[in-house]
Short mmCIF file of N, CA and C in Angstrom, two decimals:
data_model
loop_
_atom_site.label_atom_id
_atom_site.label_comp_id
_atom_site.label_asym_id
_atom_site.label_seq_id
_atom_site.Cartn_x
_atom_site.Cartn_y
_atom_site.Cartn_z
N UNK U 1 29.79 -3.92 17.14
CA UNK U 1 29.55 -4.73 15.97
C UNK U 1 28.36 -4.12 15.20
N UNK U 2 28.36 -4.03 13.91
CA UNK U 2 27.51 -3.20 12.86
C UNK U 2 26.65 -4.58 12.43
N UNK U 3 25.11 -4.20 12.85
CA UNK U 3 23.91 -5.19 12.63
C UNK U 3 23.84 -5.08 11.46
N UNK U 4 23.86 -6.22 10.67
CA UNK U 4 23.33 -6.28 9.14
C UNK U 4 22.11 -5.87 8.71
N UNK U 5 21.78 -5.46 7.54
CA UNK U 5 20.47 -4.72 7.52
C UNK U 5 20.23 -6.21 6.20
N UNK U 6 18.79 -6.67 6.85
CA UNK U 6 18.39 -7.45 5.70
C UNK U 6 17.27 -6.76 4.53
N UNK U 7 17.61 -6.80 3.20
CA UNK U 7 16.51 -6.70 2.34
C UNK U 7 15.93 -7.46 2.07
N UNK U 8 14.44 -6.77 2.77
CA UNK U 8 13.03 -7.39 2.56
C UNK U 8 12.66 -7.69 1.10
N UNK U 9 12.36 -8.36 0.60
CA UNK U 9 11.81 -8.78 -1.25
C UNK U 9 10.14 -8.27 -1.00
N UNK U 10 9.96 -8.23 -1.86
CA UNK U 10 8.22 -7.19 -2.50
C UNK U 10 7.47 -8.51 -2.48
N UNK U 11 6.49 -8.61 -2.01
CA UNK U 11 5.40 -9.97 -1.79
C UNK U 11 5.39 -9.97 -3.44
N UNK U 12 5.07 -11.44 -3.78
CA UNK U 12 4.83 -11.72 -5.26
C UNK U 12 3.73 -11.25 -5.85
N UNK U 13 2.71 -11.58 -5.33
CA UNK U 13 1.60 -10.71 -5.96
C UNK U 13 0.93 -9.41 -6.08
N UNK U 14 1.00 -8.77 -4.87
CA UNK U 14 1.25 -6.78 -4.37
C UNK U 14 2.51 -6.76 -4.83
N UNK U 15 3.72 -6.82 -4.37
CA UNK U 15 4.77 -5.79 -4.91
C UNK U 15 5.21 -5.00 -3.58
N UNK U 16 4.45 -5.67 -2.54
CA UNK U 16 4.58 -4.61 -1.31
C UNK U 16 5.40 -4.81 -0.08
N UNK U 17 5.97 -4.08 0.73
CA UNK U 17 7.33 -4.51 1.70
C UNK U 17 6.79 -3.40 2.84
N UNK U 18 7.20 -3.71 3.94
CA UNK U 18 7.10 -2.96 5.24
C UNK U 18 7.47 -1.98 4.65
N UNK U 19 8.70 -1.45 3.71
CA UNK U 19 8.28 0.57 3.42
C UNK U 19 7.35 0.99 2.96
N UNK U 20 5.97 0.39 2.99
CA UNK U 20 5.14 0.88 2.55
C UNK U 20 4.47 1.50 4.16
N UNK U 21 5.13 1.59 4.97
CA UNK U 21 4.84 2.54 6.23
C UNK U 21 3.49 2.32 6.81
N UNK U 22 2.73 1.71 7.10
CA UNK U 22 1.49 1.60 7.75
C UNK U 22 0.97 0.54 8.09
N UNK U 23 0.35 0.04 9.36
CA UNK U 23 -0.27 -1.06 9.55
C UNK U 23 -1.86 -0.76 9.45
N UNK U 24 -2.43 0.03 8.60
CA UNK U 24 -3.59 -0.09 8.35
C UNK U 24 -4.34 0.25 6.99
N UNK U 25 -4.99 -0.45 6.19
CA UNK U 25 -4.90 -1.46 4.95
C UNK U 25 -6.96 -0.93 4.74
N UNK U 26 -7.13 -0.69 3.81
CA UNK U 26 -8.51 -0.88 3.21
C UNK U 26 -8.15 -1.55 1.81
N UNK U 27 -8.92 -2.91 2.23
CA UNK U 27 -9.17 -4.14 1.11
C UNK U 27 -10.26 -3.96 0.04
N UNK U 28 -10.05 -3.31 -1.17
CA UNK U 28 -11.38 -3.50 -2.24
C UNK U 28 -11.52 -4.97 -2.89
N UNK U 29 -12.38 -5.34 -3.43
CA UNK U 29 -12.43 -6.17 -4.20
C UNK U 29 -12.29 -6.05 -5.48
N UNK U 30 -12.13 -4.81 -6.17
CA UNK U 30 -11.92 -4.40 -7.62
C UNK U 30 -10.83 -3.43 -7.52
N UNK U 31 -10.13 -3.75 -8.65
CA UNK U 31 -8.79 -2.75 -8.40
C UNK U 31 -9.29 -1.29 -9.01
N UNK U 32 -10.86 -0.99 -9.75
CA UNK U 32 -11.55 0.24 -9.94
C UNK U 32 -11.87 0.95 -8.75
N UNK U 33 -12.06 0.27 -7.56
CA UNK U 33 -12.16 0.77 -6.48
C UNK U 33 -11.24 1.53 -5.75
N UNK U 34 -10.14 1.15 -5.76
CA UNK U 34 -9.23 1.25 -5.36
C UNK U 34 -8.92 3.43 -5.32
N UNK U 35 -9.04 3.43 -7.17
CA UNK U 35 -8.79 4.58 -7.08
C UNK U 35 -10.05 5.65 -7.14
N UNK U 36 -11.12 5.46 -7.12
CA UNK U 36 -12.45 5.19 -6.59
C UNK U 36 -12.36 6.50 -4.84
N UNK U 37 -11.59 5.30 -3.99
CA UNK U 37 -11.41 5.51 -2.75
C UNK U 37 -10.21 6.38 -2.66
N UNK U 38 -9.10 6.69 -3.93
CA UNK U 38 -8.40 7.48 -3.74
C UNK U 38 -8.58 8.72 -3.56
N UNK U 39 -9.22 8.97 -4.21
CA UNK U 39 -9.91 10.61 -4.53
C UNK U 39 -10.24 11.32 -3.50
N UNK U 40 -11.15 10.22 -2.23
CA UNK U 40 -12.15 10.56 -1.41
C UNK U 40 -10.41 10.68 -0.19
N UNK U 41 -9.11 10.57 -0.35
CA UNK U 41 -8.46 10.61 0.99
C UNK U 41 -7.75 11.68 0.20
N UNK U 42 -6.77 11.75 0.99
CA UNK U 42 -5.89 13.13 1.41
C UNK U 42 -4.58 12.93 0.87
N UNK U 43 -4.48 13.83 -0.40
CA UNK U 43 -2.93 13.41 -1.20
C UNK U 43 -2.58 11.81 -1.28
N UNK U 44 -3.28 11.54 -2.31
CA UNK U 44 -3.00 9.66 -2.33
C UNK U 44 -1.94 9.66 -3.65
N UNK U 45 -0.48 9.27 -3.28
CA UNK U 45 0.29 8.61 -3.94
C UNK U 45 0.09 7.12 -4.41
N UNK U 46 0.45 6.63 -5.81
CA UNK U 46 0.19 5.50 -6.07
C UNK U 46 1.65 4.79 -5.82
N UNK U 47 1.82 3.52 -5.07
CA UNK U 47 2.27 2.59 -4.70
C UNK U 47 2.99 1.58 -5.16
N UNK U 48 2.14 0.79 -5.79
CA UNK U 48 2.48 -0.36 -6.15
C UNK U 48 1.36 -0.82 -7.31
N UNK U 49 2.16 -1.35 -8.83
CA UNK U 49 0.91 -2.23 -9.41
C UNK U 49 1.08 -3.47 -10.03
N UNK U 50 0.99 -4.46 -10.07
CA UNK U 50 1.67 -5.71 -10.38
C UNK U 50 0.38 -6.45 -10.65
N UNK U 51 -0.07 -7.03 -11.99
CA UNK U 51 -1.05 -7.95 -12.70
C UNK U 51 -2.31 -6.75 -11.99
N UNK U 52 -2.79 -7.08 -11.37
CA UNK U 52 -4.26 -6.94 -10.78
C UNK U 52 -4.54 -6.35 -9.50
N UNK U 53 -3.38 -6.39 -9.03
CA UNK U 53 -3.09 -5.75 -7.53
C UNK U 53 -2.57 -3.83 -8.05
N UNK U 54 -3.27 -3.09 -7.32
CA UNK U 54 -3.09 -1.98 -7.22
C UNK U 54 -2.96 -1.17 -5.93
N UNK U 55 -1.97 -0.86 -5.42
CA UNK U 55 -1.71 0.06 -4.03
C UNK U 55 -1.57 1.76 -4.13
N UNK U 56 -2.06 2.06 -3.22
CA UNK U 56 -1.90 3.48 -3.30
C UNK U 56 -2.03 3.76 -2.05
N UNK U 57 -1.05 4.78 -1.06
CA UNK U 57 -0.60 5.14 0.10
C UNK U 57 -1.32 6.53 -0.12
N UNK U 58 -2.34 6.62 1.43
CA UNK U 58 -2.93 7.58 1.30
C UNK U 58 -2.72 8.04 3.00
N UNK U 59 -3.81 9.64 3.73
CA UNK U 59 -3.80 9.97 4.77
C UNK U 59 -5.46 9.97 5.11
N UNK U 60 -6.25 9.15 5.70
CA UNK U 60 -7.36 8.86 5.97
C UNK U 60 -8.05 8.82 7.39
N UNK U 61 -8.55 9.60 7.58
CA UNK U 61 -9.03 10.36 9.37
C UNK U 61 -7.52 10.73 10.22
N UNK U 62 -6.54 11.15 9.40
CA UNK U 62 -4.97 11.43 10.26
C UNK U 62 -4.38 10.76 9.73
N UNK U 63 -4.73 9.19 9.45
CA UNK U 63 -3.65 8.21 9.55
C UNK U 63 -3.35 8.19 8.28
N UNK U 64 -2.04 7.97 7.85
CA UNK U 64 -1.16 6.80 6.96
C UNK U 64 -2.24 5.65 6.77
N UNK U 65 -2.88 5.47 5.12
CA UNK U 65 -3.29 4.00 5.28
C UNK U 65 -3.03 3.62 3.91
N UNK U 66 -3.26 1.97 3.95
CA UNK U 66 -2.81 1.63 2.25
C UNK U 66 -4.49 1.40 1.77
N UNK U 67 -4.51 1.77 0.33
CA UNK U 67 -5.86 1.06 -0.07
C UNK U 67 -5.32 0.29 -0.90
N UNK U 68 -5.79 -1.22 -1.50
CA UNK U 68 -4.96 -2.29 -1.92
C UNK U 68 -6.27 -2.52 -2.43
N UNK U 69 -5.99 -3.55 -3.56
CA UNK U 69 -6.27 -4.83 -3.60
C UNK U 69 -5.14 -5.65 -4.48
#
């Protein structure tokens, strides 16, 4: 029997869903920060941007991490 695959919906305010690949998250309080802290990681793709929330998937001491707010 073929398991149904459910689609996940994008949180309302991020825009963001488990494919965003990582369980580890740096929280700014200004979405200037955000890309601020991009610069300082390793090939940072931008993510997600919805009102005020800004994501960008970066590689930070090895890891996969999101910087959000």
């Amino acid at each position: 029997m073929d398991k149904e695959r459910k689609v996940e919906a994008p949180q309302p305010h991020t825009q963001l869903t488990h494919a965003i690949g990582t369980d580890r998250a740096i929280i700014m309080g200004d979405p200037a920060r955000v890309d601020t802290i991009a610069k300082l990681m390793d090939d940072p793709q931008p993510w997600a941007f919805n009102r005020e929330y800004k994501s960008v998937i970066s590689t930070y001491c090895r890891q996969q991490t999101a910087v959000t707010l």
